Amino acid sequence: GAVVSQHPSRVICKSGTSVKIECRSLDFQATTMFWYRQFPKQSLMLMATSNEGSKATYEQGVEKDKFLINHASLTLSTLTVTSAHPEDSSFYICSARGTNYGYTFGSGTRLTVV
Amino acid sequence: DAKTTQPNSMESNEEEPVHLPCNHSTISGTDYIHWYRQLPSQGPEYVIHGLTSNVNNRMASLAIAEDRKSSTLILHRATLRDAAVYYCILDDSGTYKYIFGTGTRLKVLA
């Protein structure tokens, strides 16, 4: 079945630094990937849609200069949290749409900014 | 964006059936109904999906109302491993976005 690999699973960074999260589709090509953020005890919130070879589309209220998305190939999308602050600490999840209906989700990245 | 409404939480005894309801009164004719579940500190996992007819797979069954404004996920025999947050999502064929509602937190009692 379709597998999406997300790395790293956990990261701790200092306030003011940048962190990159990778999302790979291992056995299928994904022209579109999605990035979500999830705070404790809350649902997933869609941040942006990542399209291969073009600019990402951000949801209302999400700062595109802070959350940089690059989708340079059909199997890789990256999310870079720039100048991270403690309020950016969250669980970040990517998903990809394969050839069949539905999406496959990555296992998530827990970001802690100290 | 199409929206879904689910109860915040439900409880079930182990080995008993569980019926998880979902309301989606604004569903359009081409929206598929998808169910995912999320275990703690993991990404959501696909459970089942359907359009109009009831669906069965090895994990669960999906019953869809005739007017498609509601659906029910059925776990035939709940186990402790089924304790998770279950999300009902409309697959918007126009935007291909998944918009998550609050989901139902299922607690399974031993």
Tab-separated table of C-alpha atoms in Angstrom:
chain	number	residue	atom	x	y	z
A	1	GLY	CA	0.000	0.000	0.000
A	2	ALA	CA	0.894	3.662	-0.211
A	3	VAL	CA	3.444	4.741	2.374
A	4	VAL	CA	4.378	8.249	3.415
A	5	SER	CA	7.543	8.684	5.414
A	6	GLN	CA	7.964	11.768	7.571
A	7	HIS	CA	11.244	12.784	9.169
A	8	PRO	CA	12.225	13.592	11.846
A	9	SER	CA	9.661	12.168	14.220
A	10	ARG	CA	10.785	14.483	17.000
A	11	VAL	CA	12.860	17.633	17.028
A	12	ILE	CA	13.820	20.130	19.682
A	13	CYS	CA	15.229	23.453	18.586
A	14	LYS	CA	16.178	26.737	20.120
A	15	SER	CA	14.012	29.785	19.695
A	16	GLY	CA	15.006	31.762	16.621
A	17	THR	CA	16.389	28.842	14.648
A	18	SER	CA	14.834	27.097	11.649
A	19	VAL	CA	13.705	23.503	11.378
A	20	LYS	CA	13.078	21.444	8.238
A	21	ILE	CA	10.608	18.569	8.128
A	22	GLU	CA	10.617	16.116	5.226
A	23	CYS	CA	7.697	14.208	3.794
A	24	ARG	CA	8.335	11.454	1.250
A	25	SER	CA	5.981	9.230	-0.679
A	26	LEU	CA	7.879	5.937	-0.788
A	27	ASP	CA	6.064	3.851	-3.366
A	28	PHE	CA	3.993	6.292	-5.343
A	29	GLN	CA	4.218	9.694	-6.924
A	30	ALA	CA	2.393	12.522	-5.234
A	31	THR	CA	1.764	15.664	-7.224
A	32	THR	CA	-0.052	17.124	-4.256
A	33	MET	CA	0.838	16.944	-0.597
A	34	PHE	CA	-0.755	18.619	2.373
A	35	TRP	CA	0.663	19.938	5.629
A	36	TYR	CA	-1.287	19.988	8.869
A	37	ARG	CA	-0.618	21.222	12.376
A	38	GLN	CA	-2.167	19.723	15.473
A	39	PHE	CA	-2.117	21.141	18.975
A	40	PRO	CA	-2.702	18.876	22.008
A	41	LYS	CA	-6.261	17.575	22.302
A	42	GLN	CA	-7.251	19.371	19.103
A	43	SER	CA	-8.034	18.291	15.582
A	44	LEU	CA	-5.741	18.614	12.581
A	45	MET	CA	-5.640	22.041	11.017
A	46	LEU	CA	-4.764	22.294	7.337
A	47	MET	CA	-1.880	24.696	6.835
A	48	ALA	CA	-1.099	24.471	3.146
A	49	THR	CA	-1.319	22.526	-0.066
A	50	SER	CA	1.994	21.659	-1.650
A	51	ASN	CA	2.048	21.225	-5.413
A	52	GLU	CA	5.000	19.715	-7.244
A	53	GLY	CA	6.836	22.306	-9.273
A	54	SER	CA	4.767	25.267	-8.175
A	55	LYS	CA	4.169	27.490	-5.183
A	56	ALA	CA	2.290	26.171	-2.212
A	57	THR	CA	-1.191	27.397	-1.436
A	58	TYR	CA	-1.602	28.509	2.159
A	59	GLU	CA	-4.767	28.499	4.225
A	60	GLN	CA	-6.050	31.728	5.646
A	61	GLY	CA	-4.092	32.851	8.669
A	62	VAL	CA	-0.985	30.771	7.936
A	63	GLU	CA	2.154	32.853	7.412
A	64	LYS	CA	3.797	31.747	4.188
A	65	ASP	CA	7.099	33.416	5.075
A	66	LYS	CA	7.266	31.560	8.338
A	67	PHE	CA	6.252	28.134	7.038
A	68	LEU	CA	8.221	27.598	3.846
A	69	ILE	CA	7.091	24.720	1.693
A	70	ASN	CA	9.088	23.206	-1.129
A	71	HIS	CA	7.814	20.401	-3.351
A	72	ALA	CA	10.718	19.907	-5.697
A	73	SER	CA	9.966	16.362	-6.802
A	74	LEU	CA	7.039	14.000	-7.118
A	75	THR	CA	8.078	12.181	-3.970
A	76	LEU	CA	9.338	14.883	-1.615
A	77	SER	CA	7.839	17.904	0.081
A	78	THR	CA	9.543	19.843	2.849
A	79	LEU	CA	8.194	22.216	5.467
A	80	THR	CA	10.651	24.648	7.024
A	81	VAL	CA	9.601	26.475	10.149
A	82	THR	CA	11.682	29.643	10.095
A	83	SER	CA	12.672	31.620	13.171
A	84	ALA	CA	10.792	29.197	15.357
A	85	HIS	CA	9.255	30.366	18.623
A	86	PRO	CA	7.712	28.402	21.495
A	87	GLU	CA	4.215	29.020	20.131
A	88	ASP	CA	5.231	27.054	17.001
A	89	SER	CA	5.631	23.950	19.126
A	90	SER	CA	3.138	21.486	17.748
A	91	PHE	CA	2.621	18.178	15.977
A	92	TYR	CA	3.111	18.594	12.223
A	93	ILE	CA	1.664	16.010	9.848
A	94	CYS	CA	1.913	15.654	6.093
A	95	SER	CA	-0.291	13.697	3.746
A	96	ALA	CA	-0.179	12.724	0.119
A	97	ARG	CA	-2.798	11.718	-2.383
A	98	GLY	CA	-1.864	8.654	-4.336
A	99	THR	CA	-3.461	7.149	-7.378
A	100	ASN	CA	-6.330	5.623	-5.436
A	101	TYR	CA	-8.960	7.498	-3.514
A	102	GLY	CA	-8.028	8.886	-0.176
A	103	TYR	CA	-4.849	10.103	1.395
A	104	THR	CA	-1.951	8.555	3.196
A	105	PHE	CA	-0.612	10.392	6.203
A	106	GLY	CA	2.878	10.561	7.584
A	107	SER	CA	3.552	9.567	11.160
A	108	GLY	CA	3.991	13.170	12.234
A	109	THR	CA	6.765	15.358	13.628
A	110	ARG	CA	6.626	16.681	17.152
A	111	LEU	CA	8.362	20.032	17.230
A	112	THR	CA	9.388	21.554	20.542
A	113	VAL	CA	10.868	25.035	20.539
A	114	VAL	CA	12.740	25.977	23.695
B	1	ASP	CA	-15.654	23.776	2.706
B	2	ALA	CA	-17.890	20.865	3.458
B	3	LYS	CA	-18.208	20.171	7.165
B	4	THR	CA	-18.959	17.207	9.355
B	5	THR	CA	-20.323	16.977	12.888
B	6	GLN	CA	-19.471	14.173	15.275
B	7	PRO	CA	-19.969	13.563	18.999
B	8	ASN	CA	-16.882	14.525	20.976
B	9	SER	CA	-16.553	11.191	22.734
B	10	MET	CA	-18.048	7.737	23.029
B	11	GLU	CA	-17.428	4.682	25.156
B	12	SER	CA	-17.772	1.032	24.364
B	13	ASN	CA	-17.137	-2.225	26.118
B	14	GLU	CA	-14.571	-4.543	24.656
B	15	GLU	CA	-15.927	-7.156	22.216
B	16	GLU	CA	-19.131	-5.172	21.679
B	17	PRO	CA	-20.170	-3.348	18.479
B	18	VAL	CA	-19.674	0.402	18.234
B	19	HIS	CA	-21.643	2.783	16.053
B	20	LEU	CA	-19.942	6.117	15.438
B	21	PRO	CA	-22.279	8.690	13.846
B	22	CYS	CA	-21.418	11.566	11.560
B	23	ASN	CA	-23.616	14.323	10.162
B	24	HIS	CA	-22.737	15.979	6.870
B	25	SER	CA	-25.840	17.832	5.803
B	26	THR	CA	-23.988	20.041	3.297
B	27	ILE	CA	-22.532	17.131	1.354
B	28	SER	CA	-22.553	17.498	-2.413
B	29	GLY	CA	-23.356	14.761	-4.868
B	30	THR	CA	-19.740	13.993	-5.698
B	31	ASP	CA	-18.238	14.112	-2.208
B	32	TYR	CA	-16.966	10.803	-0.915
B	33	ILE	CA	-17.274	10.078	2.802
B	34	HIS	CA	-13.996	8.994	4.344
B	35	TRP	CA	-13.227	7.763	7.834
B	36	TYR	CA	-9.815	7.892	9.416
B	37	ARG	CA	-8.633	7.202	12.920
B	38	GLN	CA	-5.722	8.618	14.846
B	39	LEU	CA	-3.854	6.944	17.648
B	40	PRO	CA	-1.912	9.144	20.099
B	41	SER	CA	1.174	10.752	18.577
B	42	GLN	CA	0.558	9.192	15.175
B	43	GLY	CA	-0.757	10.366	11.856
B	44	PRO	CA	-4.320	9.475	10.847
B	45	GLU	CA	-4.912	6.001	9.455
B	46	TYR	CA	-7.420	5.178	6.729
B	47	VAL	CA	-10.414	3.126	7.856
B	48	ILE	CA	-13.037	3.110	5.116
B	49	HIS	CA	-14.763	5.264	2.536
B	50	GLY	CA	-17.930	5.284	0.461
B	51	LEU	CA	-20.140	7.342	-1.817
B	52	THR	CA	-23.711	6.066	-1.697
B	53	SER	CA	-23.818	2.380	-0.901
B	54	ASN	CA	-22.878	0.740	2.369
B	55	VAL	CA	-19.328	-0.555	2.432
B	56	ASN	CA	-17.536	-3.287	4.318
B	57	ASN	CA	-13.861	-4.037	4.766
B	58	ARG	CA	-11.744	-5.964	7.228
B	59	MET	CA	-11.646	-3.071	9.665
B	60	ALA	CA	-15.187	-1.772	9.701
B	61	SER	CA	-18.467	-1.152	7.938
B	62	LEU	CA	-19.830	2.132	6.700
B	63	ALA	CA	-23.563	2.747	6.595
B	64	ILE	CA	-24.631	5.756	4.535
B	65	ALA	CA	-28.075	7.287	4.871
B	66	GLU	CA	-30.238	7.335	1.771
B	67	ASP	CA	-30.101	11.139	1.588
B	68	ARG	CA	-26.338	10.991	2.283
B	69	LYS	CA	-26.619	13.628	4.979
B	70	SER	CA	-25.311	11.278	7.607
B	71	SER	CA	-23.262	8.128	7.936
B	72	THR	CA	-22.256	5.662	10.611
B	73	LEU	CA	-18.984	3.851	11.089
B	74	ILE	CA	-19.520	0.432	12.591
B	75	LEU	CA	-16.822	-1.464	14.447
B	76	HIS	CA	-18.283	-4.927	14.833
B	77	ARG	CA	-16.263	-5.989	17.864
B	78	ALA	CA	-14.346	-3.237	19.589
B	79	THR	CA	-10.924	-4.081	20.972
B	80	LEU	CA	-8.646	-2.053	23.194
B	81	ARG	CA	-6.555	-1.288	20.117
B	82	ASP	CA	-9.527	0.494	18.564
B	83	ALA	CA	-9.316	3.268	21.143
B	84	ALA	CA	-8.547	6.323	19.041
B	85	VAL	CA	-9.996	9.538	17.652
B	86	TYR	CA	-12.193	8.783	14.657
B	87	TYR	CA	-12.629	11.417	11.986
B	88	CYS	CA	-15.358	11.563	9.383
B	89	ILE	CA	-14.203	13.632	6.402
B	90	LEU	CA	-15.781	14.667	3.137
B	91	ASP	CA	-13.454	14.239	0.194
B	92	ASP	CA	-14.107	17.441	-1.678
B	93	SER	CA	-13.714	16.526	-5.335
B	94	GLY	CA	-13.399	20.199	-6.169
B	95	THR	CA	-10.493	21.163	-3.928
B	96	TYR	CA	-9.178	17.724	-2.899
B	97	LYS	CA	-8.650	19.144	0.563
B	98	TYR	CA	-9.353	17.228	3.712
B	99	ILE	CA	-10.910	19.446	6.350
B	100	PHE	CA	-10.935	17.727	9.697
B	101	GLY	CA	-13.743	18.226	12.184
B	102	THR	CA	-13.398	17.603	15.894
B	103	GLY	CA	-13.662	13.832	15.571
B	104	THR	CA	-14.972	11.332	18.129
B	105	ARG	CA	-12.669	10.075	20.843
B	106	LEU	CA	-13.544	6.415	21.342
B	107	LYS	CA	-12.759	4.846	24.676
B	108	VAL	CA	-12.907	1.069	24.884
B	109	LEU	CA	-13.445	-0.424	28.308
B	110	ALA	CA	-11.943	-3.778	29.201
